Amino acid sequence: MSMATVAVRFAAWTLPRKMRNRYREQWLADLRDAEEAGIPPADIVFGSLAFAATLNRPLFSDSRALDAEAVTRRSRVAAGLALSAALVALTQYANIFVGFDNVASMYAREPGTEILAGWLGAYSWIAPVAAGLIVMVTRGTRTGVSIAVIALVFASFVGEIQPAIDRASQHRTTMWHAEPWIYPTALGLVAAASVFLWFALGRPRQRTDSVHGNRRLLASSIGGMVVLAAALLVIAHTQTIWETRLPLPFGPSVSENLSMWLQWMELKLDFEQLMVGTFSVLLVAGAVLACLVIAVGLPRRGTVSGVTAAAVFALCFLTLGYAALLSFLEAIWGVDFASRPIVVLFLVGRIGLVAVILYAVGGLRLPRSLPRMRRRPDMRSDAELIGG
Amino acid sequence: MEPLSRMTAATIDVLSVLDASREPCWGLLVIKSSGRPAGSVYPILERLETSGWVTSSWEEDDSRPGPRRRYYELTEDGATAARAAIRSFAAKSTAAPKVAHA
């Protein structure tokens, strides 16, 4: 394939979907017959690239009728990316700081403070999961997205309230003072996602002319990409911590405490380890089942249910039983390798959540199940055919 | 058919080629005959087609394998408008030197 052909094909690829096939064939024919017409092939190449670059597209000009279906779908994808990125970012810090099993509550002096910390932790992971389910059930309608955004915004404040509780209970959270950017960043991520989501889908019905449609598409696309990029950066930050097994700086490391505890106690299969083991088996079974559902191609509802179950279970399990899971894994595999399954659980939960949300807002399409072949009354069965 | 937002010399050249052709004209021949680069003619043809001045179709010659050629021809209304635009542009072009000399 010559460079000229590659360039022409690339120019055609950049065109809107409805124009792509036609101009690809037309330009390739012109390229093939350029010599016959007495035109340099380079002129055809530059002509196709210039055409693609100067074409009046909906995003930059209102001279062409807007493809409403394409704009709606791209807006939904952007909104789905923004919402999922915000959820991923929020669950990250909720896992570490605000859960029933979080370290801060262990040091709370007042019983009421500990209960409040626990309920806040419960809300911090219930709200993002609920927001995702709301968007999924309502199929990305304005009302559903608005409700999800409100829940997400309130959940974002939990990350700010928890350190205040810690200070009130006379326990200084070293992570807060060492890396104060974490909470404003998480709050900013959710706020940015909320703004872009509301701008894209949550506002009252706007004029549907191309100019406002273009701005909404542009804002939602940029917002989604920015929030997702920031969330990916945050995830990389967390995975780096766990992979290198650095001790958490707000006191003696979790692994050191657990190691001392295990040395003091005789290792036996107690209730906690039994529960953790049972959850682990269920989680692995759920993940395998979800993969099989996707691979076999069962109906979309089954696929979505499997992926949702695996993702939600992974996130809830990590939030509730993080320390217990870590102790169990360290007892079996040692300190060096115990963090790796946790990393896998994080990835399974979050990627699954993103996939579910993208499907919910209509941006991710799954194949339909194969139609069942109905046998007519006059058709012979295979046994009859074989038996003659 | 929609009027064109702007009428450039290149557009007039393309319209002249299409008007002079008695039958559908191959896109490359439009480029060759107009003397304009493909980067100018392709967008002009697309604008004309979008505005309803021109229709296009694939060649019907099955003897040539591979991708097909695209042929362009003026619509009935497009031909009338094209001739009017060519006359108007020519009048403006001839009038300008007279103004300069005046």
PDB file of N, CA and C in Angstrom, chain A residues 8 23 31 62 72 104 108 153 162 179 181 193 210 231 256-257 263 265 299-300 336-337 344 346-347 352 373:
ATOM      1  N   VAL A   8      -4.778   9.037   1.735  1.00  0.00           N
ATOM      2  CA  VAL A   8      -6.161   9.207   1.285  1.00  0.00           C
ATOM      3  C   VAL A   8      -7.114   8.438   2.194  1.00  0.00           C
ATOM      4  N   TYR A  23     -16.401   8.805   0.079  1.00  0.00           N
ATOM      5  CA  TYR A  23     -15.203   9.541  -0.323  1.00  0.00           C
ATOM      6  C   TYR A  23     -13.986   8.660  -0.345  1.00  0.00           C
ATOM      7  N   LEU A  31      -7.175   8.515  -7.317  1.00  0.00           N
ATOM      8  CA  LEU A  31      -5.737   8.276  -7.158  1.00  0.00           C
ATOM      9  C   LEU A  31      -5.244   7.263  -8.200  1.00  0.00           C
ATOM     10  N   ASP A  62     -22.423  25.775  12.004  1.00  0.00           N
ATOM     11  CA  ASP A  62     -23.819  25.365  11.972  1.00  0.00           C
ATOM     12  C   ASP A  62     -24.358  25.386  10.553  1.00  0.00           C
ATOM     13  N   THR A  72     -26.212  13.052  20.632  1.00  0.00           N
ATOM     14  CA  THR A  72     -26.754  12.499  21.874  1.00  0.00           C
ATOM     15  C   THR A  72     -25.892  11.361  22.380  1.00  0.00           C
ATOM     16  N   ALA A 104      -9.025   5.408  61.251  1.00  0.00           N
ATOM     17  CA  ALA A 104      -9.339   6.583  62.056  1.00  0.00           C
ATOM     18  C   ALA A 104     -10.376   6.254  63.112  1.00  0.00           C
ATOM     19  N   ALA A 108     -10.859   6.685  67.548  1.00  0.00           N
ATOM     20  CA  ALA A 108     -11.824   7.686  68.012  1.00  0.00           C
ATOM     21  C   ALA A 108     -12.027   7.530  69.508  1.00  0.00           C
ATOM     22  N   VAL A 153     -22.423  14.790  44.853  1.00  0.00           N
ATOM     23  CA  VAL A 153     -21.890  16.019  45.432  1.00  0.00           C
ATOM     24  C   VAL A 153     -21.883  15.918  46.957  1.00  0.00           C
ATOM     25  N   GLN A 162     -14.552  13.799  57.426  1.00  0.00           N
ATOM     26  CA  GLN A 162     -13.816  12.800  58.188  1.00  0.00           C
ATOM     27  C   GLN A 162     -12.588  13.367  58.891  1.00  0.00           C
ATOM     28  N   GLU A 179      -0.335  15.018  52.882  1.00  0.00           N
ATOM     29  CA  GLU A 179      -0.798  15.208  51.491  1.00  0.00           C
ATOM     30  C   GLU A 179      -2.147  15.911  51.506  1.00  0.00           C
ATOM     31  N   TRP A 181      -3.467  17.832  49.534  1.00  0.00           N
ATOM     32  CA  TRP A 181      -4.091  18.028  48.226  1.00  0.00           C
ATOM     33  C   TRP A 181      -5.131  16.973  47.917  1.00  0.00           C
ATOM     34  N   ALA A 193     -17.007  17.084  37.644  1.00  0.00           N
ATOM     35  CA  ALA A 193     -17.865  16.105  36.975  1.00  0.00           C
ATOM     36  C   ALA A 193     -19.324  16.509  37.102  1.00  0.00           C
ATOM     37  N   SER A 210     -27.970  23.933  16.392  1.00  0.00           N
ATOM     38  CA  SER A 210     -26.658  23.300  16.331  1.00  0.00           C
ATOM     39  C   SER A 210     -25.645  23.985  17.233  1.00  0.00           C
ATOM     40  N   ALA A 231      -8.742  11.081  37.371  1.00  0.00           N
ATOM     41  CA  ALA A 231      -9.043   9.883  38.143  1.00  0.00           C
ATOM     42  C   ALA A 231      -8.017   8.785  37.868  1.00  0.00           C
ATOM     43  N   GLU A 256       2.685  -3.720  59.807  1.00  0.00           N
ATOM     44  CA  GLU A 256       3.516  -3.955  60.985  1.00  0.00           C
ATOM     45  C   GLU A 256       2.641  -4.342  62.171  1.00  0.00           C
ATOM     46  N   ASN A 257       1.520  -3.657  62.328  1.00  0.00           N
ATOM     47  CA  ASN A 257       0.623  -3.981  63.431  1.00  0.00           C
ATOM     48  C   ASN A 257       0.103  -5.401  63.296  1.00  0.00           C
ATOM     49  N   GLN A 263       2.207 -12.635  65.252  1.00  0.00           N
ATOM     50  CA  GLN A 263       3.287 -13.266  66.004  1.00  0.00           C
ATOM     51  C   GLN A 263       2.847 -13.537  67.443  1.00  0.00           C
ATOM     52  N   MET A 265      -0.372 -13.909  68.445  1.00  0.00           N
ATOM     53  CA  MET A 265      -1.433 -14.908  68.458  1.00  0.00           C
ATOM     54  C   MET A 265      -1.025 -16.140  67.671  1.00  0.00           C
ATOM     55  N   PRO A 299     -27.721 -12.968  26.982  1.00  0.00           N
ATOM     56  CA  PRO A 299     -28.393 -11.680  26.800  1.00  0.00           C
ATOM     57  C   PRO A 299     -27.732 -10.567  27.588  1.00  0.00           C
ATOM     58  N   ARG A 300     -27.876  -9.356  27.075  1.00  0.00           N
ATOM     59  CA  ARG A 300     -27.211  -8.200  27.667  1.00  0.00           C
ATOM     60  C   ARG A 300     -27.572  -8.034  29.129  1.00  0.00           C
ATOM     61  N   ASP A 336       4.886  -9.567  51.334  1.00  0.00           N
ATOM     62  CA  ASP A 336       5.286  -9.027  50.036  1.00  0.00           C
ATOM     63  C   ASP A 336       4.205  -9.176  48.967  1.00  0.00           C
ATOM     64  N   PHE A 337       3.429 -10.260  49.024  1.00  0.00           N
ATOM     65  CA  PHE A 337       2.481 -10.519  47.935  1.00  0.00           C
ATOM     66  C   PHE A 337       1.028 -10.258  48.333  1.00  0.00           C
ATOM     67  N   VAL A 344      -5.768  -6.090  42.423  1.00  0.00           N
ATOM     68  CA  VAL A 344      -6.644  -6.689  41.407  1.00  0.00           C
ATOM     69  C   VAL A 344      -8.104  -6.393  41.720  1.00  0.00           C
ATOM     70  N   PHE A 346      -9.295  -3.865  43.377  1.00  0.00           N
ATOM     71  CA  PHE A 346      -9.546  -2.463  43.051  1.00  0.00           C
ATOM     72  C   PHE A 346      -9.821  -2.295  41.562  1.00  0.00           C
ATOM     73  N   LEU A 347      -8.958  -2.891  40.751  1.00  0.00           N
ATOM     74  CA  LEU A 347      -9.107  -2.735  39.309  1.00  0.00           C
ATOM     75  C   LEU A 347     -10.401  -3.375  38.820  1.00  0.00           C
ATOM     76  N   GLY A 352     -15.061  -2.422  36.245  1.00  0.00           N
ATOM     77  CA  GLY A 352     -16.421  -2.916  36.102  1.00  0.00           C
ATOM     78  C   GLY A 352     -17.441  -1.812  36.274  1.00  0.00           C
ATOM     79  N   MET A 373     -33.961 -20.574  17.367  1.00  0.00           N
ATOM     80  CA  MET A 373     -34.565 -21.089  16.139  1.00  0.00           C
ATOM     81  C   MET A 373     -35.763 -21.945  16.522  1.00  0.00           C
TER      82      MET A 373
END
